[in-house]
Short mmCIF file of C-alpha atoms in Angstrom, two decimals:
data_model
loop_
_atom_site.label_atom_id
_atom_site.label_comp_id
_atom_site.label_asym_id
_atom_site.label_seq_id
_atom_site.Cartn_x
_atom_site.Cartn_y
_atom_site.Cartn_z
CA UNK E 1 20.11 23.82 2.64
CA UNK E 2 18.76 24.44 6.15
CA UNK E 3 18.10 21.40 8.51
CA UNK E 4 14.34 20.99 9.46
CA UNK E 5 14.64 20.48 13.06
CA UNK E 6 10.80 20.09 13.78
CA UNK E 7 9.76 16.07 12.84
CA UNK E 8 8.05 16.27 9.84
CA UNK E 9 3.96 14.27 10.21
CA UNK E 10 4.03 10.85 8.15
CA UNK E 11 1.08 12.29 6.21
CA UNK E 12 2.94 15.05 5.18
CA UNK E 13 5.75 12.87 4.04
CA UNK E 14 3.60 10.44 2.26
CA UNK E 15 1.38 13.94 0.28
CA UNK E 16 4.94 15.43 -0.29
CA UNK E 17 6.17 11.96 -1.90
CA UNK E 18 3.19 12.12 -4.11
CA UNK E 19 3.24 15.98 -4.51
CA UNK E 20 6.69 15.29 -6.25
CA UNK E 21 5.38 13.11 -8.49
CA UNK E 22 2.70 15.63 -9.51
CA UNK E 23 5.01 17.91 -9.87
CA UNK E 24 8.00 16.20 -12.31
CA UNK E 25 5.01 14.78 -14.82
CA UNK E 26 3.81 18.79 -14.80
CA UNK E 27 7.44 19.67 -15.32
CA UNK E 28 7.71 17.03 -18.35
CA UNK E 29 4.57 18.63 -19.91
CA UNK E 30 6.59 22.14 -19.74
CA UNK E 31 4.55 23.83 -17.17
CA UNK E 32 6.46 26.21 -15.06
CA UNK E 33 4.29 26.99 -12.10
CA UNK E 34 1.15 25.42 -10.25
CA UNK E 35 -1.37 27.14 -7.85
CA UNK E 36 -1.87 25.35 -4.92
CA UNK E 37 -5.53 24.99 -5.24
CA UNK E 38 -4.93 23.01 -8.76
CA UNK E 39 -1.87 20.52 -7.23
CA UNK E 40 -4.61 20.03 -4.16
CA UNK E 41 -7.34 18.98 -7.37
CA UNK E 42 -5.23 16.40 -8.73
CA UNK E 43 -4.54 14.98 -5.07
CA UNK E 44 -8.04 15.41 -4.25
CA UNK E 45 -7.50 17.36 -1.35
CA UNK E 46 -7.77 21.17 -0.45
CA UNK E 47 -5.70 23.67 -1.09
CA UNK E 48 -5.13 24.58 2.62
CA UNK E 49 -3.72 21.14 3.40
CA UNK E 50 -0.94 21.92 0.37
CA UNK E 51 -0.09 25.13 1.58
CA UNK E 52 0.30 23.92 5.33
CA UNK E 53 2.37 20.67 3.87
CA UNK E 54 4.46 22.94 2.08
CA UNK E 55 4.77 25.98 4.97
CA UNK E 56 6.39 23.04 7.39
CA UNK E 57 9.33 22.16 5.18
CA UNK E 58 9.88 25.88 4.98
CA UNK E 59 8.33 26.49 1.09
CA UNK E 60 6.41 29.71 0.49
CA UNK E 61 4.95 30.39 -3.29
CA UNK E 62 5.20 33.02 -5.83
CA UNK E 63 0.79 34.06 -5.10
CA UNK E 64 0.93 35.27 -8.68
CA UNK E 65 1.89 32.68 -10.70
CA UNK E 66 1.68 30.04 -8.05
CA UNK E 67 4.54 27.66 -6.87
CA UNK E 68 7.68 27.28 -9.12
CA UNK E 69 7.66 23.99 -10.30
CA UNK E 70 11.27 23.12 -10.61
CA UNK E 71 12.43 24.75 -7.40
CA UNK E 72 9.73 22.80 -5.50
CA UNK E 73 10.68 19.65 -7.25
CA UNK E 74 14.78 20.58 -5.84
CA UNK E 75 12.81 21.77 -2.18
CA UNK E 76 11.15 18.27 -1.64
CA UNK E 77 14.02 16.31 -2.95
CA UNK E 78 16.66 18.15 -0.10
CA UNK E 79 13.33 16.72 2.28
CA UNK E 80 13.08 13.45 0.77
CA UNK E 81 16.12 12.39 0.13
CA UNK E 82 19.75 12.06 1.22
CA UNK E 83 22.50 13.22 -0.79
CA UNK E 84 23.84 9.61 -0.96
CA UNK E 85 21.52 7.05 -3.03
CA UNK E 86 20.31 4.58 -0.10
CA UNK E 87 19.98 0.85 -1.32
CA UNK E 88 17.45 -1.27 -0.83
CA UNK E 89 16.90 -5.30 -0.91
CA UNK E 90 13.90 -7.33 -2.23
CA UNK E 91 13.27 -10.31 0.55
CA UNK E 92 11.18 -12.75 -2.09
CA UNK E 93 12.13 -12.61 -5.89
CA UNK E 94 8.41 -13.87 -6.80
CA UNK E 95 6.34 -12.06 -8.69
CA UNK E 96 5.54 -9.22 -6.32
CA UNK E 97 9.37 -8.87 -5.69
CA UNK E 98 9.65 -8.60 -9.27
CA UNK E 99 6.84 -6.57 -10.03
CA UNK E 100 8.36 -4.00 -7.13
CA UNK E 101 11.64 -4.23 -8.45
CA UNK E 102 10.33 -3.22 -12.17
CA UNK E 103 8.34 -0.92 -11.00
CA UNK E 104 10.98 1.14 -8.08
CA UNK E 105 14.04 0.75 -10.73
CA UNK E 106 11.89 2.03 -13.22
CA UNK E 107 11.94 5.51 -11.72
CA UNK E 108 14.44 8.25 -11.23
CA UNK E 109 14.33 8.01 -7.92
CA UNK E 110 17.20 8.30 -5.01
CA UNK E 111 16.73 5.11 -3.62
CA UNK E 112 17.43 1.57 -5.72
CA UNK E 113 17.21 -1.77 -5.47
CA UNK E 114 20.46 -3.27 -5.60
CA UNK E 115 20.19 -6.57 -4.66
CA UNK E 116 17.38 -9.34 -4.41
CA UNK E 117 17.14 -12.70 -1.88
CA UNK E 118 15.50 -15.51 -2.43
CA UNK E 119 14.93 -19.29 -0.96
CA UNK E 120 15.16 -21.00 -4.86
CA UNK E 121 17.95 -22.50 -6.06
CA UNK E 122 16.39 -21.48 -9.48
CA UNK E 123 16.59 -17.67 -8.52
CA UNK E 124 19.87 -17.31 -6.31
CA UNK E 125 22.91 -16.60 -8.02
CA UNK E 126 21.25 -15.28 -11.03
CA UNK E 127 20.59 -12.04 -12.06
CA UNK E 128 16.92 -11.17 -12.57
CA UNK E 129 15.81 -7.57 -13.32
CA UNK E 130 19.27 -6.21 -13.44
CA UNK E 131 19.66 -6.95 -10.58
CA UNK E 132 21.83 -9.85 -8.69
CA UNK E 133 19.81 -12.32 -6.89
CA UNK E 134 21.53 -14.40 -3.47
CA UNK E 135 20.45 -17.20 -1.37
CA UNK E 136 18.53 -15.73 1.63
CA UNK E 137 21.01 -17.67 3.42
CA UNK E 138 23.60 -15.35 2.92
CA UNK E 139 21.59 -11.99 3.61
CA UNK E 140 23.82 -11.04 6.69
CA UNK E 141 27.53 -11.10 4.44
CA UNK E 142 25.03 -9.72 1.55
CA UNK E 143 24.08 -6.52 3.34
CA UNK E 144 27.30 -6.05 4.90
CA UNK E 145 29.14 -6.23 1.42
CA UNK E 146 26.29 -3.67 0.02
CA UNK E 147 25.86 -1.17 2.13
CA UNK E 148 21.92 -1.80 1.86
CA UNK E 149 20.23 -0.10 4.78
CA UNK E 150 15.97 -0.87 3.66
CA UNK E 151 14.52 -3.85 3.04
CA UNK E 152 11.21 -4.91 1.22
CA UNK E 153 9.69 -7.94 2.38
CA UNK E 154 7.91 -9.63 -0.65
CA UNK E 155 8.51 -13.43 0.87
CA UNK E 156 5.08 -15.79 1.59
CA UNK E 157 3.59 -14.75 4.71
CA UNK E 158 4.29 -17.95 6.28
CA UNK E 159 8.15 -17.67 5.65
CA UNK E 160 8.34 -13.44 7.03
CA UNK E 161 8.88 -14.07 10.63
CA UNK E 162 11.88 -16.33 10.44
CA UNK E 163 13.91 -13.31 8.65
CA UNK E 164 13.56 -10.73 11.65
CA UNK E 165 16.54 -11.74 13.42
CA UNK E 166 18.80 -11.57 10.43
CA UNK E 167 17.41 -8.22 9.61
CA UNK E 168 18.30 -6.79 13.02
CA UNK E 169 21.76 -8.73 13.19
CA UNK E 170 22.35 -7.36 9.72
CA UNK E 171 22.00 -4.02 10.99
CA UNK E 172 19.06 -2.71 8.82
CA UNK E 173 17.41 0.55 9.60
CA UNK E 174 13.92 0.05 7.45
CA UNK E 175 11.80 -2.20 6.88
CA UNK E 176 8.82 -2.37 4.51
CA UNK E 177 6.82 -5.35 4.60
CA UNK E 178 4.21 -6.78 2.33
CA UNK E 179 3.21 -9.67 4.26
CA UNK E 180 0.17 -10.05 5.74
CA UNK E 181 2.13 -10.85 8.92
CA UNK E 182 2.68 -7.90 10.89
CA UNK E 183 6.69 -7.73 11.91
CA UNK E 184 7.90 -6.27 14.93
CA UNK E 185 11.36 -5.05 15.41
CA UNK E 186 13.26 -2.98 18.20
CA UNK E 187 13.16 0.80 18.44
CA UNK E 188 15.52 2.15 15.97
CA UNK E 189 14.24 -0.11 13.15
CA UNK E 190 11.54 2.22 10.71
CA UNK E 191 8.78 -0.46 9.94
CA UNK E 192 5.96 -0.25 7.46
CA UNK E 193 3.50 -3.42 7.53
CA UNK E 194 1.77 -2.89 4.24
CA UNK E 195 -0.63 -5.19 3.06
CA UNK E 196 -2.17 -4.78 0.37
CA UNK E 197 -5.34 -6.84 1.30
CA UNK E 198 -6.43 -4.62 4.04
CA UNK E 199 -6.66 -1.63 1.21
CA UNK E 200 -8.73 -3.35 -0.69
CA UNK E 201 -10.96 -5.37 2.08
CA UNK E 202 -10.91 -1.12 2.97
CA UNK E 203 -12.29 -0.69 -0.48
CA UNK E 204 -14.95 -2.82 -0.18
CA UNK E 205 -16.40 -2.36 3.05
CA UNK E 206 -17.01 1.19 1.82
CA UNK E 207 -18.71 0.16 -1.64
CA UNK E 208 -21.03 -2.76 0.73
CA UNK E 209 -21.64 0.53 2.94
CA UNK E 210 -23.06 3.18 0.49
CA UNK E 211 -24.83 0.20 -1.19
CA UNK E 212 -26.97 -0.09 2.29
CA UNK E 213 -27.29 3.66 2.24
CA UNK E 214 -28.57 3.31 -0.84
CA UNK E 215 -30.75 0.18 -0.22
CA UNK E 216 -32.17 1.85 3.14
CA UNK F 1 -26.96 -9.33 12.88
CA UNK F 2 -28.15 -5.46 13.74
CA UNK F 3 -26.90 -2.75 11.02
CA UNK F 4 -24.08 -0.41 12.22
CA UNK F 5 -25.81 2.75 11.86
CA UNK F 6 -22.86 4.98 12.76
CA UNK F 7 -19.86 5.46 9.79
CA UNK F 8 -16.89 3.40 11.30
CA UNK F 9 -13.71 4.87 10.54
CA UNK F 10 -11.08 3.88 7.68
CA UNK F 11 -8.63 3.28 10.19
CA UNK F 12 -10.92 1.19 12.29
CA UNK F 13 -11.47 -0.93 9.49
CA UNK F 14 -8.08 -1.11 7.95
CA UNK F 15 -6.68 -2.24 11.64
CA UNK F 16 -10.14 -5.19 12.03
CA UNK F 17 -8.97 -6.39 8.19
CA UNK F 18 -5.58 -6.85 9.95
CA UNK F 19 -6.88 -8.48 13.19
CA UNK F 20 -8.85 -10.82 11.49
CA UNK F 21 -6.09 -12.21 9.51
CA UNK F 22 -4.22 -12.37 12.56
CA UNK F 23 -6.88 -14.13 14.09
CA UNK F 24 -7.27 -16.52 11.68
CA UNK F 25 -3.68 -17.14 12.13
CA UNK F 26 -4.50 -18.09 15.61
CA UNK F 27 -7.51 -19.95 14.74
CA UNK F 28 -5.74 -22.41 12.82
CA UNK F 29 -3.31 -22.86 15.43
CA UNK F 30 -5.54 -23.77 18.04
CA UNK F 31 -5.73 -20.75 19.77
CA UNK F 32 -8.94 -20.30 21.30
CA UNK F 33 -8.62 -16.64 23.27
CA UNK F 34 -6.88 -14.01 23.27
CA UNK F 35 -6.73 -11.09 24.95
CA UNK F 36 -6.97 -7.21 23.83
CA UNK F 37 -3.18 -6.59 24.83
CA UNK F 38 -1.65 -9.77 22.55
CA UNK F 39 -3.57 -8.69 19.70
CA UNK F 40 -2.12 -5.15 20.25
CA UNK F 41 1.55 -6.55 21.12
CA UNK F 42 1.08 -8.47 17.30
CA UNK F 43 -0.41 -5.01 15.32
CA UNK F 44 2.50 -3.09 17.33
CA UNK F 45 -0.41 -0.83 18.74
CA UNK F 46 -2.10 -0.33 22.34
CA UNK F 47 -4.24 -2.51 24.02
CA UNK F 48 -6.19 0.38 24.36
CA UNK F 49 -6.89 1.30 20.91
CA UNK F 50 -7.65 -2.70 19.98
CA UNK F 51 -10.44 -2.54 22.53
CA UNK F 52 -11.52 0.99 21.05
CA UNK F 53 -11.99 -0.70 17.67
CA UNK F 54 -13.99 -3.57 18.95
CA UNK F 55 -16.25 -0.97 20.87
CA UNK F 56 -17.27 0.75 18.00
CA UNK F 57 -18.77 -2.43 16.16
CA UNK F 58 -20.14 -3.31 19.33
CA UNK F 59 -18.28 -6.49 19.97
CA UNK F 60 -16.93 -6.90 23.75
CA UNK F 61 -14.93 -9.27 25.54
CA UNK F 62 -14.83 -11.93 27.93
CA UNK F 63 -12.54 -10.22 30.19
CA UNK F 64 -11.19 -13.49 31.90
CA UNK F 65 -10.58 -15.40 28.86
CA UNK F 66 -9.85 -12.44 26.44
CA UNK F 67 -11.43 -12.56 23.25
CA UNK F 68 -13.17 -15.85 21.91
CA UNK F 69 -11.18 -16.09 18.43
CA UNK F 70 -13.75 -17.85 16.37
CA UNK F 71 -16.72 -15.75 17.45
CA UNK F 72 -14.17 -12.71 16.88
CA UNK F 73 -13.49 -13.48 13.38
CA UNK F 74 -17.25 -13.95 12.56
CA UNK F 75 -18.04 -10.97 14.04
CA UNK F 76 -15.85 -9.12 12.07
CA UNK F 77 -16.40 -10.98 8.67
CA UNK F 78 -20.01 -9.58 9.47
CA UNK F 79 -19.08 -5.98 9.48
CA UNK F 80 -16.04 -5.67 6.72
CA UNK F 81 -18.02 -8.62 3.89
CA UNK F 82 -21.22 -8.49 2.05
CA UNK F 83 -23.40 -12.16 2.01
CA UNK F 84 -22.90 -11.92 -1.43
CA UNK F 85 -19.09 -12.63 -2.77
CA UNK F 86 -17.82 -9.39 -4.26
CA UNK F 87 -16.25 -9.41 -7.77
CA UNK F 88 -13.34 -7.12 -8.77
CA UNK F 89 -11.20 -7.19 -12.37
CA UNK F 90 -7.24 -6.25 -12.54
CA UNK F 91 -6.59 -3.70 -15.26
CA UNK F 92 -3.35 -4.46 -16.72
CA UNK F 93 -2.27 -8.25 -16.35
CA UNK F 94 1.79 -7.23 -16.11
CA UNK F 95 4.05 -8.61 -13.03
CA UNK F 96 2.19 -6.65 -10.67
CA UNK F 97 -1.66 -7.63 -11.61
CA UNK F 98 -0.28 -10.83 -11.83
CA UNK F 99 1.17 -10.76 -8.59
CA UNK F 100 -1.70 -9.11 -6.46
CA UNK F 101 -4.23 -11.76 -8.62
CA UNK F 102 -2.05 -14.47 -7.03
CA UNK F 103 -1.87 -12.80 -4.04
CA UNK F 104 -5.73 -11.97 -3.48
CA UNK F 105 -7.17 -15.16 -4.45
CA UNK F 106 -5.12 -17.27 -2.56
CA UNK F 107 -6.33 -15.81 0.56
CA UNK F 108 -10.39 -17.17 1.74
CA UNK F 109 -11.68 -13.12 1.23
CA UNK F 110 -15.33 -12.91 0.58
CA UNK F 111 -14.04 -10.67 -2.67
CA UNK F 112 -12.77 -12.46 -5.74
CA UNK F 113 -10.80 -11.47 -8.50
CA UNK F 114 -12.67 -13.20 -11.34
CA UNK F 115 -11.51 -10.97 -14.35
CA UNK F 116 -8.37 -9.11 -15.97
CA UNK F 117 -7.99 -6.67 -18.45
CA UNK F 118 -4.95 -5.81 -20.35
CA UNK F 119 -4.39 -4.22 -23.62
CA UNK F 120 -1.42 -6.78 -24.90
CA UNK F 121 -3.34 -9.13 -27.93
CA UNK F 122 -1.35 -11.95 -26.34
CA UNK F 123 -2.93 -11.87 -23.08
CA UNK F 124 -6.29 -10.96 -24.45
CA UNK F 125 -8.50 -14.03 -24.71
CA UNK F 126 -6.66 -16.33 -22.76
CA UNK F 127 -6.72 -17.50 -19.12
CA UNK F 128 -3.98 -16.30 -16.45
CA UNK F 129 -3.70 -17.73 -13.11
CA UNK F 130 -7.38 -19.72 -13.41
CA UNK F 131 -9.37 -16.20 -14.22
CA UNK F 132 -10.05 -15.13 -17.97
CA UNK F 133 -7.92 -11.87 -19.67
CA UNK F 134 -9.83 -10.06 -21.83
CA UNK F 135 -9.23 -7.20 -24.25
CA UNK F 136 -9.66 -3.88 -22.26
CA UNK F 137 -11.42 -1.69 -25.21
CA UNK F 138 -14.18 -4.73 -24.14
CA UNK F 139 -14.54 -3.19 -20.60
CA UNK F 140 -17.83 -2.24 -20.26
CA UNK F 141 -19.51 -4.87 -21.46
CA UNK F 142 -17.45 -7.18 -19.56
CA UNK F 143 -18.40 -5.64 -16.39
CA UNK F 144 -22.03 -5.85 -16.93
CA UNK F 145 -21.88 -9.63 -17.70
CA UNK F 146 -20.02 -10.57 -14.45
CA UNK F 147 -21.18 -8.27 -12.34
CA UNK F 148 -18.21 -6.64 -11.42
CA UNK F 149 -17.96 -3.74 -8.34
CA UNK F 150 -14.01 -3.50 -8.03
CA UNK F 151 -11.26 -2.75 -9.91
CA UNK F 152 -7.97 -2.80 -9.48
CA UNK F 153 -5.72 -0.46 -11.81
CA UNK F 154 -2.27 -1.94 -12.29
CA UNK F 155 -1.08 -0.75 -15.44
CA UNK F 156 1.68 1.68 -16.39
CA UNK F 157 0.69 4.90 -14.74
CA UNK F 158 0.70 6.76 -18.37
CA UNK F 159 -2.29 4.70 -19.25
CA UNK F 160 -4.05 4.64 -15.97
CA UNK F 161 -6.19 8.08 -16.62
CA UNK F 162 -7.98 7.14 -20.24
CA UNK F 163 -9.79 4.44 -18.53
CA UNK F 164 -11.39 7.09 -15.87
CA UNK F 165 -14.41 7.76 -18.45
CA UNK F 166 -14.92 3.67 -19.37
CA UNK F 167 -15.15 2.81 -15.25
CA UNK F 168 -17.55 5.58 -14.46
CA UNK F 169 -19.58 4.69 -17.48
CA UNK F 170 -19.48 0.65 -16.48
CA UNK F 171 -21.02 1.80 -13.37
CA UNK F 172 -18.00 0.69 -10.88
CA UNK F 173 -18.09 1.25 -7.54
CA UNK F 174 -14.61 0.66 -6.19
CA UNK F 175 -11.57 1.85 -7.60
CA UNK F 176 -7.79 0.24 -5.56
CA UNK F 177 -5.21 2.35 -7.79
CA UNK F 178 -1.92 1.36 -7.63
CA UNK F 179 -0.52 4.01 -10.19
CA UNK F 180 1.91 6.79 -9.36
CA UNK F 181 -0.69 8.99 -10.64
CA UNK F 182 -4.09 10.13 -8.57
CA UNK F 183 -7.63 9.52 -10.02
CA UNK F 184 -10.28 11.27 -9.34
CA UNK F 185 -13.65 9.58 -9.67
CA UNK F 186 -17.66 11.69 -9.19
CA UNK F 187 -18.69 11.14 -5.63
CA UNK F 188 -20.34 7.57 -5.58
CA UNK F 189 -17.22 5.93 -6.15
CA UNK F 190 -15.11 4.86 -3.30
CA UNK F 191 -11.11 5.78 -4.47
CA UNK F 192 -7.84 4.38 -2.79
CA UNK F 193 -4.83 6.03 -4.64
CA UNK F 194 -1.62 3.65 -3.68
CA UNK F 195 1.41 4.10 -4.57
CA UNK F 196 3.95 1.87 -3.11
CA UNK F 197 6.75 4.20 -4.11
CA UNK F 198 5.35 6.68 -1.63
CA UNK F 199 5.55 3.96 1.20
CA UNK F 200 9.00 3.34 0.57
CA UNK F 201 9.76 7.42 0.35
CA UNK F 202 8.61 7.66 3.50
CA UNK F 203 10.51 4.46 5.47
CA UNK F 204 13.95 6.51 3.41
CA UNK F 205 12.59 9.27 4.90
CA UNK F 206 12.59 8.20 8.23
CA UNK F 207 15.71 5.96 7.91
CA UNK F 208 17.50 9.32 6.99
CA UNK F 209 16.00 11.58 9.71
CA UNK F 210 17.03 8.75 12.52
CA UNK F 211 20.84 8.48 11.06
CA UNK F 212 20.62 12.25 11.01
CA UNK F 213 19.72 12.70 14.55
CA UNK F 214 22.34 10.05 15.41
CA UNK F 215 24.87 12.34 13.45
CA UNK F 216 24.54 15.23 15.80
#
């Protein structure tokens, strides 16, 4: 497989993640191929924008019969993925880190969670989800001893901040946080601040909007 | 307070949902100012683009002081919130609509959660986390009764698309989806298909590209 030299646009990455997706619960169903105007349908998007998506990781279709569904399920996984598995650690066993763990381990997907942190007594040293659980404590020795290069913040907002310095010192390259408190960390560290509020304060503003459209 | 005529947006409004939680933040601290290039340094974003956003709901500064925080966060509570408290139901009461229910209504949001839905007997009919479960082949009616705009779909992805035809009928106008598969709703209904899985595909992504890069 051919290295893509040319950075590949966060959009694109996010649309081929869900492309994938798409594509596998086709492939369970026993279709074979997929036009790209009917995978752009069921993403709610055009056409053009899958063929352009697909035409920068170097993926051209069959026009008859439209794109081969297995090979571009193989295609975006060489994008996606590494060859090794990459592990990944829940910050916060509550019920969102649990609910993230279910729902991440639940997949067939190249990345796992291997290991969970948390600040209770009740939780560390067990194993919840499969899954061993520590004392956040001992994240630094934890990572080190698990080659786990993500984490997934899922702690209280109020507790986040206090955790950036062992990230870095721990030598993490990703970060993806749920908090509602933006993190920061130095160039070289991938962050994504992902709160879940904002989508659905997003959500609303737009509903309160058309309402006064409709109202006016 | 004058209407907004123009559309503001979705990135505008996702970033003043995140500056007004980090302005409450500084609010409660005691903060009484702050100016356009702290609020960036916090989002991880230009000074520029903060004052950008602010422009386009028509809010400006005091440039000595920086922004007054309190007259800020009103400001913006005016543009993203209706006067009227919005009402949203979870579909699917598992570990994750527990978790965002907990989440949500912890936080002082103008939108509630003040109903869930699942299709397990045991949860039916009883109370989780202060708001009442009911029975989900009870939808519709339940919706009417309380008024509900939102909903939030957080059950397992192979059961997300049967309830497409029950929300359009119940006359929602919000869908937050938080399957791994993409719902399409008539136009009318504001969508947000999010799939965390994606978010953390695309942090591995990056992860990988950066150790790549360091490889060569």
């Amino acid at each position: 497989m051919s290295t893509i030299q040319t950075p590949i646009p966060e959009k694109t990455i996010e649309r081929l993640s869900e492309y994938r997706r798409t594509l596998i619960a086709c492939h369970k169903r026993g279709i074979t191929h997929v036009f790209s105007h009917i995978l752009a349908g069921m993403h709610g998007i055009t056409a053009v924008q899958v063929r352009r998506d697909l035409m920068l990781i170097g993926f051209s279709s069959d026009t008859k019969k439209g794109y081969d569904v297995k090979i571009l399920i193989d295609f975006i996984d060489s994008i996606l993925y590494s060859e090794n598995t990459m592990n990944v650690a829940v910050l916060g066993m509550g019920n969102l880190g649990q609910a993230i763990t279910r729902y991440f381990n639940s997949k067939q997907l190249n990345i796992r969670i291997t290991a969970a942190f948390d600040i209770s007594e009740e939780k560390a040293g067990h194993t919840i989800m499969d899954i061993p659980c520590y004392h956040i404590d001992n994240f630094e020795e934890v990572v080190a001893a698990n080659d786990i290069s993500i984490v997934i913040i899922s702690l209280p907002s109020s507790l986040a901040a206090q955790y950036a310095v062992p990230i870095i010192n721990a030598g993490i390259k990703g970060v993806l946080n749920f908090t509602s408190v933006p993190m920061n960390f130095p160039q070289g560290i991938v962050v994504e601040n992902y709160d879940i509020t904002t989508i659905l304060e997003k959500v609303a503003y737009f509903v309160k909007a058309a309402e006064e459209n409709n109202n006016q």
